[in-house]
mmCIF file with all atom_site columns, C-alpha atoms in Angstrom:
data_model
loop_
_atom_site.group_PDB
_atom_site.id
_atom_site.type_symbol
_atom_site.label_atom_id
_atom_site.label_alt_id
_atom_site.label_comp_id
_atom_site.label_asym_id
_atom_site.label_entity_id
_atom_site.label_seq_id
_atom_site.pdbx_PDB_ins_code
_atom_site.Cartn_x
_atom_site.Cartn_y
_atom_site.Cartn_z
_atom_site.occupancy
_atom_site.B_iso_or_equiv
_atom_site.pdbx_formal_charge
_atom_site.auth_seq_id
_atom_site.auth_comp_id
_atom_site.auth_asym_id
_atom_site.auth_atom_id
_atom_site.pdbx_PDB_model_num
ATOM 1   C CA . MET A 1 1   ? 20.565  -17.558 24.261  1.00 0.00 ? 1   MET A CA 1
ATOM 2   C CA . LYS A 1 2   ? 18.715  -14.783 25.210  1.00 0.00 ? 2   LYS A CA 1
ATOM 3   C CA . LYS A 1 3   ? 15.355  -15.291 27.070  1.00 0.00 ? 3   LYS A CA 1
ATOM 4   C CA . GLN A 1 4   ? 13.497  -13.192 24.323  1.00 0.00 ? 4   GLN A CA 1
ATOM 5   C CA . ASN A 1 5   ? 14.774  -15.699 21.649  1.00 0.00 ? 5   ASN A CA 1
ATOM 6   C CA . VAL A 1 6   ? 14.035  -18.544 23.607  1.00 0.00 ? 6   VAL A CA 1
ATOM 7   C CA . GLU A 1 7   ? 10.375  -17.460 24.214  1.00 0.00 ? 7   GLU A CA 1
ATOM 8   C CA . HIS A 1 8   ? 10.243  -16.990 20.471  1.00 0.00 ? 8   HIS A CA 1
ATOM 9   C CA . ALA A 1 9   ? 11.581  -20.233 19.638  1.00 0.00 ? 9   ALA A CA 1
ATOM 10  C CA . THR A 1 10  ? 9.347   -21.880 21.952  1.00 0.00 ? 10  THR A CA 1
ATOM 11  C CA . ALA A 1 11  ? 6.174   -20.040 20.393  1.00 0.00 ? 11  ALA A CA 1
ATOM 12  C CA . GLU A 1 12  ? 7.430   -21.143 16.786  1.00 0.00 ? 12  GLU A CA 1
ATOM 13  C CA . ARG A 1 13  ? 7.748   -24.689 18.012  1.00 0.00 ? 13  ARG A CA 1
ATOM 14  C CA . ILE A 1 14  ? 4.408   -24.577 19.525  1.00 0.00 ? 14  ILE A CA 1
ATOM 15  C CA . LEU A 1 15  ? 2.786   -23.191 16.253  1.00 0.00 ? 15  LEU A CA 1
ATOM 16  C CA . ASP A 1 16  ? 4.450   -25.610 14.114  1.00 0.00 ? 16  ASP A CA 1
ATOM 17  C CA . ALA A 1 17  ? 3.033   -28.432 16.176  1.00 0.00 ? 17  ALA A CA 1
ATOM 18  C CA . ALA A 1 18  ? -0.449  -27.100 16.555  1.00 0.00 ? 18  ALA A CA 1
ATOM 19  C CA . GLN A 1 19  ? -0.514  -26.546 12.471  1.00 0.00 ? 19  GLN A CA 1
ATOM 20  C CA . GLU A 1 20  ? 0.072   -30.010 11.978  1.00 0.00 ? 20  GLU A CA 1
ATOM 21  C CA . ILE A 1 21  ? -2.161  -31.389 14.698  1.00 0.00 ? 21  ILE A CA 1
ATOM 22  C CA . PHE A 1 22  ? -5.184  -28.987 13.587  1.00 0.00 ? 22  PHE A CA 1
ATOM 23  C CA . ILE A 1 23  ? -4.673  -29.675 10.005  1.00 0.00 ? 23  ILE A CA 1
ATOM 24  C CA . ALA A 1 24  ? -4.904  -33.413 10.670  1.00 0.00 ? 24  ALA A CA 1
ATOM 25  C CA . LYS A 1 25  ? -7.859  -33.411 13.254  1.00 0.00 ? 25  LYS A CA 1
ATOM 26  C CA . GLY A 1 26  ? -9.446  -30.228 13.112  1.00 0.00 ? 26  GLY A CA 1
ATOM 27  C CA . PHE A 1 27  ? -10.250 -28.089 15.981  1.00 0.00 ? 27  PHE A CA 1
ATOM 28  C CA . GLU A 1 28  ? -12.571 -30.126 17.888  1.00 0.00 ? 28  GLU A CA 1
ATOM 29  C CA . GLY A 1 29  ? -10.618 -33.262 17.401  1.00 0.00 ? 29  GLY A CA 1
ATOM 30  C CA . SER A 1 30  ? -7.504  -31.742 18.939  1.00 0.00 ? 30  SER A CA 1
ATOM 31  C CA . SER A 1 31  ? -6.219  -31.443 22.214  1.00 0.00 ? 31  SER A CA 1
ATOM 32  C CA . ILE A 1 32  ? -3.706  -29.361 24.101  1.00 0.00 ? 32  ILE A CA 1
ATOM 33  C CA . ASN A 1 33  ? -2.140  -32.377 24.997  1.00 0.00 ? 33  ASN A CA 1
ATOM 34  C CA . ASP A 1 34  ? -1.763  -33.714 21.483  1.00 0.00 ? 34  ASP A CA 1
ATOM 35  C CA . ILE A 1 35  ? -0.032  -30.198 20.704  1.00 0.00 ? 35  ILE A CA 1
ATOM 36  C CA . ALA A 1 36  ? 2.140   -30.544 23.565  1.00 0.00 ? 36  ALA A CA 1
ATOM 37  C CA . ASN A 1 37  ? 3.211   -34.158 22.905  1.00 0.00 ? 37  ASN A CA 1
ATOM 38  C CA . LYS A 1 38  ? 3.909   -33.201 19.138  1.00 0.00 ? 38  LYS A CA 1
ATOM 39  C CA . ALA A 1 39  ? 6.059   -30.055 20.163  1.00 0.00 ? 39  ALA A CA 1
ATOM 40  C CA . LYS A 1 40  ? 7.721   -32.359 23.050  1.00 0.00 ? 40  LYS A CA 1
ATOM 41  C CA . ILE A 1 41  ? 7.141   -29.763 25.560  1.00 0.00 ? 41  ILE A CA 1
ATOM 42  C CA . ASN A 1 42  ? 4.962   -29.522 28.910  1.00 0.00 ? 42  ASN A CA 1
ATOM 43  C CA . LYS A 1 43  ? 1.569   -28.083 28.114  1.00 0.00 ? 43  LYS A CA 1
ATOM 44  C CA . SER A 1 44  ? 1.877   -25.393 30.654  1.00 0.00 ? 44  SER A CA 1
ATOM 45  C CA . LEU A 1 45  ? 4.297   -23.818 28.215  1.00 0.00 ? 45  LEU A CA 1
ATOM 46  C CA . ILE A 1 46  ? 1.555   -23.622 25.637  1.00 0.00 ? 46  ILE A CA 1
ATOM 47  C CA . TYR A 1 47  ? -0.758  -21.778 28.022  1.00 0.00 ? 47  TYR A CA 1
ATOM 48  C CA . HIS A 1 48  ? 2.085   -19.447 28.755  1.00 0.00 ? 48  HIS A CA 1
ATOM 49  C CA . HIS A 1 49  ? 2.033   -18.334 25.452  1.00 0.00 ? 49  HIS A CA 1
ATOM 50  C CA . PHE A 1 50  ? -1.752  -18.911 24.350  1.00 0.00 ? 50  PHE A CA 1
ATOM 51  C CA . SER A 1 51  ? -4.603  -18.367 26.673  1.00 0.00 ? 51  SER A CA 1
ATOM 52  C CA . ASN A 1 52  ? -6.594  -21.415 25.282  1.00 0.00 ? 52  ASN A CA 1
ATOM 53  C CA . LYS A 1 53  ? -7.070  -23.864 22.140  1.00 0.00 ? 53  LYS A CA 1
ATOM 54  C CA . GLY A 1 54  ? -9.190  -21.280 20.157  1.00 0.00 ? 54  GLY A CA 1
ATOM 55  C CA . ASP A 1 55  ? -6.463  -18.363 20.571  1.00 0.00 ? 55  ASP A CA 1
ATOM 56  C CA . LEU A 1 56  ? -3.915  -20.965 19.229  1.00 0.00 ? 56  LEU A CA 1
ATOM 57  C CA . TRP A 1 57  ? -5.903  -22.028 16.445  1.00 0.00 ? 57  TRP A CA 1
ATOM 58  C CA . LYS A 1 58  ? -6.326  -18.356 15.295  1.00 0.00 ? 58  LYS A CA 1
ATOM 59  C CA . ALA A 1 59  ? -2.653  -17.804 15.856  1.00 0.00 ? 59  ALA A CA 1
ATOM 60  C CA . VAL A 1 60  ? -1.819  -20.710 13.626  1.00 0.00 ? 60  VAL A CA 1
ATOM 61  C CA . LYS A 1 61  ? -3.927  -19.064 10.887  1.00 0.00 ? 61  LYS A CA 1
ATOM 62  C CA . LYS A 1 62  ? -2.305  -15.823 11.208  1.00 0.00 ? 62  LYS A CA 1
ATOM 63  C CA . HIS A 1 63  ? 1.213   -17.692 11.397  1.00 0.00 ? 63  HIS A CA 1
ATOM 64  C CA . LEU A 1 64  ? 0.277   -19.302 8.009   1.00 0.00 ? 64  LEU A CA 1
ATOM 65  C CA . LEU A 1 65  ? -0.983  -16.004 6.535   1.00 0.00 ? 65  LEU A CA 1
ATOM 66  C CA . LEU A 1 66  ? 2.345   -14.277 7.512   1.00 0.00 ? 66  LEU A CA 1
ATOM 67  C CA . LYS A 1 67  ? 4.483   -17.186 6.102   1.00 0.00 ? 67  LYS A CA 1
ATOM 68  C CA . HIS A 1 68  ? 2.883   -16.928 2.690   1.00 0.00 ? 68  HIS A CA 1
ATOM 69  C CA . VAL A 1 69  ? 1.683   -13.145 2.108   1.00 0.00 ? 69  VAL A CA 1
ATOM 70  C CA . GLY A 1 70  ? 3.937   -11.494 4.672   1.00 0.00 ? 70  GLY A CA 1
ATOM 71  C CA . ASP A 1 71  ? 2.932   -8.605  6.662   1.00 0.00 ? 71  ASP A CA 1
ATOM 72  C CA . LEU A 1 72  ? -0.821  -8.636  7.300   1.00 0.00 ? 72  LEU A CA 1
ATOM 73  C CA . SER A 1 73  ? -1.030  -4.746  6.608   1.00 0.00 ? 73  SER A CA 1
ATOM 74  C CA . PHE A 1 74  ? -0.034  -5.338  3.230   1.00 0.00 ? 74  PHE A CA 1
ATOM 75  C CA . GLU A 1 75  ? -1.899  -3.863  0.234   1.00 0.00 ? 75  GLU A CA 1
ATOM 76  C CA . VAL A 1 76  ? -3.864  -6.067  -2.175  1.00 0.00 ? 76  VAL A CA 1
ATOM 77  C CA . ASN A 1 77  ? -3.280  -4.698  -5.451  1.00 0.00 ? 77  ASN A CA 1
ATOM 78  C CA . PHE A 1 78  ? -5.272  -5.436  -8.604  1.00 0.00 ? 78  PHE A CA 1
ATOM 79  C CA . SER A 1 79  ? -6.206  -3.632  -11.548 1.00 0.00 ? 79  SER A CA 1
ATOM 80  C CA . MET A 1 80  ? -8.866  -0.901  -11.671 1.00 0.00 ? 80  MET A CA 1
ATOM 81  C CA . ASP A 1 81  ? -8.749  0.067   -15.501 1.00 0.00 ? 81  ASP A CA 1
ATOM 82  C CA . SER A 1 82  ? -12.082 -1.829  -16.293 1.00 0.00 ? 82  SER A CA 1
ATOM 83  C CA . PHE A 1 83  ? -14.204 -4.438  -14.647 1.00 0.00 ? 83  PHE A CA 1
ATOM 84  C CA . LYS A 1 84  ? -12.997 -7.173  -16.775 1.00 0.00 ? 84  LYS A CA 1
ATOM 85  C CA . SER A 1 85  ? -9.491  -6.429  -15.883 1.00 0.00 ? 85  SER A CA 1
ATOM 86  C CA . PHE A 1 86  ? -10.487 -6.204  -12.088 1.00 0.00 ? 86  PHE A CA 1
ATOM 87  C CA . LEU A 1 87  ? -11.956 -9.794  -12.444 1.00 0.00 ? 87  LEU A CA 1
ATOM 88  C CA . GLU A 1 88  ? -8.859  -11.038 -14.287 1.00 0.00 ? 88  GLU A CA 1
ATOM 89  C CA . SER A 1 89  ? -6.415  -9.703  -11.584 1.00 0.00 ? 89  SER A CA 1
ATOM 90  C CA . PHE A 1 90  ? -8.281  -10.195 -8.569  1.00 0.00 ? 90  PHE A CA 1
ATOM 91  C CA . VAL A 1 91  ? -9.913  -13.624 -8.945  1.00 0.00 ? 91  VAL A CA 1
ATOM 92  C CA . THR A 1 92  ? -6.611  -14.800 -10.346 1.00 0.00 ? 92  THR A CA 1
ATOM 93  C CA . MET A 1 93  ? -4.772  -13.757 -7.376  1.00 0.00 ? 93  MET A CA 1
ATOM 94  C CA . ARG A 1 94  ? -7.464  -15.127 -4.906  1.00 0.00 ? 94  ARG A CA 1
ATOM 95  C CA . PHE A 1 95  ? -7.462  -18.541 -7.095  1.00 0.00 ? 95  PHE A CA 1
ATOM 96  C CA . LYS A 1 96  ? -3.491  -18.738 -7.036  1.00 0.00 ? 96  LYS A CA 1
ATOM 97  C CA . PHE A 1 97  ? -3.409  -18.095 -3.319  1.00 0.00 ? 97  PHE A CA 1
ATOM 98  C CA . TYR A 1 98  ? -5.811  -21.156 -2.410  1.00 0.00 ? 98  TYR A CA 1
ATOM 99  C CA . ASP A 1 99  ? -3.932  -23.137 -5.011  1.00 0.00 ? 99  ASP A CA 1
ATOM 100 C CA . ASN A 1 100 ? -0.608  -22.388 -3.441  1.00 0.00 ? 100 ASN A CA 1
ATOM 101 C CA . ASN A 1 101 ? -1.555  -22.628 0.141   1.00 0.00 ? 101 ASN A CA 1
ATOM 102 C CA . PRO A 1 102 ? -3.144  -26.227 0.892   1.00 0.00 ? 102 PRO A CA 1
ATOM 103 C CA . ASP A 1 103 ? -2.602  -26.045 4.594   1.00 0.00 ? 103 ASP A CA 1
ATOM 104 C CA . ILE A 1 104 ? -4.709  -22.851 4.801   1.00 0.00 ? 104 ILE A CA 1
ATOM 105 C CA . VAL A 1 105 ? -7.399  -24.338 2.571   1.00 0.00 ? 105 VAL A CA 1
ATOM 106 C CA . ARG A 1 106 ? -7.543  -27.493 5.075   1.00 0.00 ? 106 ARG A CA 1
ATOM 107 C CA . LEU A 1 107 ? -7.851  -25.225 8.295   1.00 0.00 ? 107 LEU A CA 1
ATOM 108 C CA . ILE A 1 108 ? -10.633 -23.192 6.455   1.00 0.00 ? 108 ILE A CA 1
ATOM 109 C CA . THR A 1 109 ? -12.410 -26.552 5.440   1.00 0.00 ? 109 THR A CA 1
ATOM 110 C CA . TRP A 1 110 ? -12.194 -27.792 8.970   1.00 0.00 ? 110 TRP A CA 1
ATOM 111 C CA . GLN A 1 111 ? -13.436 -24.417 10.382  1.00 0.00 ? 111 GLN A CA 1
ATOM 112 C CA . ARG A 1 112 ? -16.543 -24.745 8.225   1.00 0.00 ? 112 ARG A CA 1
ATOM 113 C CA . LEU A 1 113 ? -17.285 -28.225 9.363   1.00 0.00 ? 113 LEU A CA 1
ATOM 114 C CA . GLU A 1 114 ? -16.654 -27.551 13.066  1.00 0.00 ? 114 GLU A CA 1
ATOM 115 C CA . ASN A 1 115 ? -19.575 -27.986 15.595  1.00 0.00 ? 115 ASN A CA 1
ATOM 116 C CA . THR A 1 116 ? -18.331 -25.530 18.143  1.00 0.00 ? 116 THR A CA 1
ATOM 117 C CA . GLU A 1 117 ? -19.821 -22.312 20.033  1.00 0.00 ? 117 GLU A CA 1
ATOM 118 C CA . GLU A 1 118 ? -16.085 -21.090 20.226  1.00 0.00 ? 118 GLU A CA 1
ATOM 119 C CA . ASP A 1 119 ? -15.383 -18.190 17.698  1.00 0.00 ? 119 ASP A CA 1
ATOM 120 C CA . ILE A 1 120 ? -12.282 -19.627 15.888  1.00 0.00 ? 120 ILE A CA 1
ATOM 121 C CA . SER A 1 121 ? -12.917 -17.435 12.765  1.00 0.00 ? 121 SER A CA 1
ATOM 122 C CA . GLY A 1 122 ? -9.555  -15.450 13.415  1.00 0.00 ? 122 GLY A CA 1
ATOM 123 C CA . ILE A 1 123 ? -8.703  -12.930 10.827  1.00 0.00 ? 123 ILE A CA 1
ATOM 124 C CA . GLN A 1 124 ? -11.398 -11.078 9.502   1.00 0.00 ? 124 GLN A CA 1
ATOM 125 C CA . ASP A 1 125 ? -9.460  -8.480  7.361   1.00 0.00 ? 125 ASP A CA 1
ATOM 126 C CA . LYS A 1 126 ? -11.584 -6.780  4.586   1.00 0.00 ? 126 LYS A CA 1
ATOM 127 C CA . LYS A 1 127 ? -8.653  -7.209  2.091   1.00 0.00 ? 127 LYS A CA 1
ATOM 128 C CA . PHE A 1 128 ? -9.127  -10.917 2.340   1.00 0.00 ? 128 PHE A CA 1
ATOM 129 C CA . SER A 1 129 ? -12.690 -10.960 2.244   1.00 0.00 ? 129 SER A CA 1
ATOM 130 C CA . SER A 1 130 ? -14.420 -7.967  0.562   1.00 0.00 ? 130 SER A CA 1
ATOM 131 C CA . VAL A 1 131 ? -14.493 -5.849  -2.608  1.00 0.00 ? 131 VAL A CA 1
ATOM 132 C CA . VAL A 1 132 ? -17.534 -4.210  -2.327  1.00 0.00 ? 132 VAL A CA 1
ATOM 133 C CA . PRO A 1 133 ? -15.907 -0.708  -2.635  1.00 0.00 ? 133 PRO A CA 1
ATOM 134 C CA . GLN A 1 134 ? -14.655 -1.609  -5.909  1.00 0.00 ? 134 GLN A CA 1
ATOM 135 C CA . ILE A 1 135 ? -17.899 -3.128  -7.374  1.00 0.00 ? 135 ILE A CA 1
ATOM 136 C CA . ILE A 1 136 ? -19.600 0.109   -6.100  1.00 0.00 ? 136 ILE A CA 1
ATOM 137 C CA . GLU A 1 137 ? -17.114 2.019   -7.990  1.00 0.00 ? 137 GLU A CA 1
ATOM 138 C CA . PHE A 1 138 ? -17.652 -0.104  -11.259 1.00 0.00 ? 138 PHE A CA 1
ATOM 139 C CA . GLN A 1 139 ? -21.235 0.338   -10.829 1.00 0.00 ? 139 GLN A CA 1
ATOM 140 C CA . GLN A 1 140 ? -20.873 4.236   -10.660 1.00 0.00 ? 140 GLN A CA 1
ATOM 141 C CA . LYS A 1 141 ? -18.757 3.982   -13.905 1.00 0.00 ? 141 LYS A CA 1
ATOM 142 C CA . GLY A 1 142 ? -21.642 2.110   -15.670 1.00 0.00 ? 142 GLY A CA 1
ATOM 143 C CA . GLU A 1 143 ? -19.546 -1.087  -16.057 1.00 0.00 ? 143 GLU A CA 1
ATOM 144 C CA . VAL A 1 144 ? -21.302 -3.482  -13.354 1.00 0.00 ? 144 VAL A CA 1
ATOM 145 C CA . ARG A 1 145 ? -25.224 -3.657  -13.527 1.00 0.00 ? 145 ARG A CA 1
ATOM 146 C CA . ALA A 1 146 ? -26.682 -1.164  -10.955 1.00 0.00 ? 146 ALA A CA 1
ATOM 147 C CA . ASP A 1 147 ? -29.706 -3.357  -10.403 1.00 0.00 ? 147 ASP A CA 1
ATOM 148 C CA . LEU A 1 148 ? -27.590 -5.850  -8.514  1.00 0.00 ? 148 LEU A CA 1
ATOM 149 C CA . ASP A 1 149 ? -26.680 -5.943  -4.831  1.00 0.00 ? 149 ASP A CA 1
ATOM 150 C CA . PRO A 1 150 ? -23.041 -5.228  -4.460  1.00 0.00 ? 150 PRO A CA 1
ATOM 151 C CA . LYS A 1 151 ? -22.732 -7.361  -1.345  1.00 0.00 ? 151 LYS A CA 1
ATOM 152 C CA . MET A 1 152 ? -24.230 -10.259 -3.622  1.00 0.00 ? 152 MET A CA 1
ATOM 153 C CA . ILE A 1 153 ? -21.905 -9.745  -6.115  1.00 0.00 ? 153 ILE A CA 1
ATOM 154 C CA . ASN A 1 154 ? -19.079 -9.669  -3.555  1.00 0.00 ? 154 ASN A CA 1
ATOM 155 C CA . TYR A 1 155 ? -20.059 -13.084 -2.042  1.00 0.00 ? 155 TYR A CA 1
ATOM 156 C CA . LEU A 1 156 ? -19.934 -14.722 -5.604  1.00 0.00 ? 156 LEU A CA 1
ATOM 157 C CA . ILE A 1 157 ? -16.786 -13.393 -6.799  1.00 0.00 ? 157 ILE A CA 1
ATOM 158 C CA . MET A 1 158 ? -15.374 -14.701 -3.236  1.00 0.00 ? 158 MET A CA 1
ATOM 159 C CA . ARG A 1 159 ? -16.901 -17.873 -3.403  1.00 0.00 ? 159 ARG A CA 1
ATOM 160 C CA . THR A 1 160 ? -16.390 -18.750 -7.128  1.00 0.00 ? 160 THR A CA 1
ATOM 161 C CA . ALA A 1 161 ? -12.666 -18.013 -6.802  1.00 0.00 ? 161 ALA A CA 1
ATOM 162 C CA . SER A 1 162 ? -12.212 -20.379 -4.038  1.00 0.00 ? 162 SER A CA 1
ATOM 163 C CA . MET A 1 163 ? -14.962 -23.218 -4.189  1.00 0.00 ? 163 MET A CA 1
ATOM 164 C CA . ALA A 1 164 ? -12.870 -25.504 -6.132  1.00 0.00 ? 164 ALA A CA 1
ATOM 165 C CA . PHE A 1 165 ? -10.255 -25.813 -3.412  1.00 0.00 ? 165 PHE A CA 1
ATOM 166 C CA . MET A 1 166 ? -12.803 -26.361 -0.594  1.00 0.00 ? 166 MET A CA 1
ATOM 167 C CA . GLU A 1 167 ? -14.563 -29.182 -2.579  1.00 0.00 ? 167 GLU A CA 1
ATOM 168 C CA . LYS A 1 168 ? -11.981 -30.541 -5.069  1.00 0.00 ? 168 LYS A CA 1
ATOM 169 C CA . PRO A 1 169 ? -13.857 -31.440 -8.420  1.00 0.00 ? 169 PRO A CA 1
ATOM 170 C CA . ASP A 1 170 ? -12.679 -34.595 -10.258 1.00 0.00 ? 170 ASP A CA 1
ATOM 171 C CA . PHE A 1 171 ? -11.045 -32.729 -12.988 1.00 0.00 ? 171 PHE A CA 1
ATOM 172 C CA . PHE A 1 172 ? -8.461  -31.173 -10.532 1.00 0.00 ? 172 PHE A CA 1
ATOM 173 C CA . GLU A 1 173 ? -7.330  -34.633 -9.690  1.00 0.00 ? 173 GLU A CA 1
ATOM 174 C CA . GLU A 1 174 ? -6.743  -35.856 -13.597 1.00 0.00 ? 174 GLU A CA 1
ATOM 175 C CA . GLN A 1 175 ? -3.523  -35.968 -15.352 1.00 0.00 ? 175 GLN A CA 1
ATOM 176 C CA . GLU A 1 176 ? -4.052  -32.754 -17.068 1.00 0.00 ? 176 GLU A CA 1
ATOM 177 C CA . VAL A 1 177 ? -4.740  -30.914 -13.878 1.00 0.00 ? 177 VAL A CA 1
ATOM 178 C CA . GLU A 1 178 ? -2.757  -27.524 -14.621 1.00 0.00 ? 178 GLU A CA 1
ATOM 179 C CA . GLU A 1 179 ? -4.432  -27.352 -17.935 1.00 0.00 ? 179 GLU A CA 1
ATOM 180 C CA . ASN A 1 180 ? -7.767  -27.897 -16.176 1.00 0.00 ? 180 ASN A CA 1
ATOM 181 C CA . LYS A 1 181 ? -7.072  -25.432 -13.567 1.00 0.00 ? 181 LYS A CA 1
ATOM 182 C CA . LYS A 1 182 ? -6.198  -22.855 -16.024 1.00 0.00 ? 182 LYS A CA 1
ATOM 183 C CA . LYS A 1 183 ? -9.628  -23.489 -18.049 1.00 0.00 ? 183 LYS A CA 1
ATOM 184 C CA . PHE A 1 184 ? -11.615 -23.541 -14.905 1.00 0.00 ? 184 PHE A CA 1
ATOM 185 C CA . LEU A 1 185 ? -9.930  -20.136 -13.799 1.00 0.00 ? 185 LEU A CA 1
ATOM 186 C CA . GLU A 1 186 ? -10.699 -18.561 -17.481 1.00 0.00 ? 186 GLU A CA 1
ATOM 187 C CA . LEU A 1 187 ? -14.314 -20.001 -17.156 1.00 0.00 ? 187 LEU A CA 1
ATOM 188 C CA . VAL A 1 188 ? -14.769 -18.504 -13.578 1.00 0.00 ? 188 VAL A CA 1
ATOM 189 C CA . ILE A 1 189 ? -13.683 -15.142 -14.882 1.00 0.00 ? 189 ILE A CA 1
ATOM 190 C CA . GLU A 1 190 ? -15.619 -15.029 -18.008 1.00 0.00 ? 190 GLU A CA 1
ATOM 191 C CA . SER A 1 191 ? -18.919 -16.384 -16.205 1.00 0.00 ? 191 SER A CA 1
ATOM 192 C CA . LEU A 1 192 ? -18.546 -13.638 -13.736 1.00 0.00 ? 192 LEU A CA 1
ATOM 193 C CA . TYR A 1 193 ? -18.058 -11.009 -16.347 1.00 0.00 ? 193 TYR A CA 1
ATOM 194 C CA . LEU A 1 194 ? -21.146 -12.178 -18.204 1.00 0.00 ? 194 LEU A CA 1
ATOM 195 C CA . ALA A 1 195 ? -23.295 -12.380 -15.091 1.00 0.00 ? 195 ALA A CA 1
ATOM 196 C CA . PHE A 1 196 ? -22.290 -8.726  -13.653 1.00 0.00 ? 196 PHE A CA 1
ATOM 197 C CA . SER A 1 197 ? -21.362 -6.539  -16.620 1.00 0.00 ? 197 SER A CA 1
ATOM 198 C CA . THR A 1 198 ? -23.541 -3.991  -18.093 1.00 0.00 ? 198 THR A CA 1
ATOM 199 C CA . THR A 1 199 ? -22.382 -5.233  -21.566 1.00 0.00 ? 199 THR A CA 1
ATOM 200 C CA . ASN A 1 200 ? -24.364 -8.421  -21.203 1.00 0.00 ? 200 ASN A CA 1
ATOM 201 C CA . ALA A 1 201 ? -27.315 -7.312  -19.080 1.00 0.00 ? 201 ALA A CA 1
ATOM 202 C CA . PRO A 1 202 ? -30.579 -9.105  -19.626 1.00 0.00 ? 202 PRO A CA 1
ATOM 203 C CA . LYS A 1 203 ? -33.540 -7.257  -21.379 1.00 0.00 ? 203 LYS A CA 1
ATOM 204 C CA . GLU A 1 204 ? -35.500 -4.855  -18.812 1.00 0.00 ? 204 GLU A CA 1
ATOM 205 C CA . ASN A 1 205 ? -37.735 -6.477  -16.556 1.00 0.00 ? 205 ASN A CA 1
ATOM 206 C CA . TYR A 1 206 ? -36.427 -9.893  -17.405 1.00 0.00 ? 206 TYR A CA 1
ATOM 207 C CA . LYS A 1 207 ? -36.694 -12.309 -14.221 1.00 0.00 ? 207 LYS A CA 1
ATOM 208 C CA . PRO A 1 208 ? -35.328 -15.945 -14.579 1.00 0.00 ? 208 PRO A CA 1
ATOM 209 C CA . ARG A 1 209 ? -37.774 -18.696 -13.786 1.00 0.00 ? 209 ARG A CA 1
ATOM 210 C CA . ILE A 1 210 ? -37.456 -20.103 -10.422 1.00 0.00 ? 210 ILE A CA 1
ATOM 211 C CA . TYR A 1 211 ? -38.956 -23.749 -10.029 1.00 0.00 ? 211 TYR A CA 1
#
């Protein structure tokens, strides 16, 4: 086997072992020794491929994304025919991504819980985290309320599409789980549309009472 192939195979072995350890123990609870033992290699080999544990964590996240969505330069396609069709296509895509990739959800959940000064966020591609330009476009078309901050709308769209997988509700564990997921997704899309669409905008000068 050529040296290059051996190097690639070793890196893959390390990533697979690290994925299993990180998912089980999180970043702070894992050690390079744990990963080396799992991969059945000397830990010096890990440092040959990855400079530190933080870099390995980021590499595992990227490795998982490559496995499930392919090349990270891919274009995220969703409907721009109307704000409603945009929500239906984008929120459904994001919801299904988390539903189909529990390992990524576990890593993200660990990352949110970690008490570390090290930057382990990894990939910050706007294709994964922002639809602000699309929201602004719909505001300019008059389909989304112009009085709302597009960054706040973006935050709520992103969080409502993924929150049920970060903290699973009881109805995702019940017998009719697939039907409940479908109903929940429909409710999320409808709620976002009602909240932000100009079709359902509140009366002028209306402000909700905050207690």
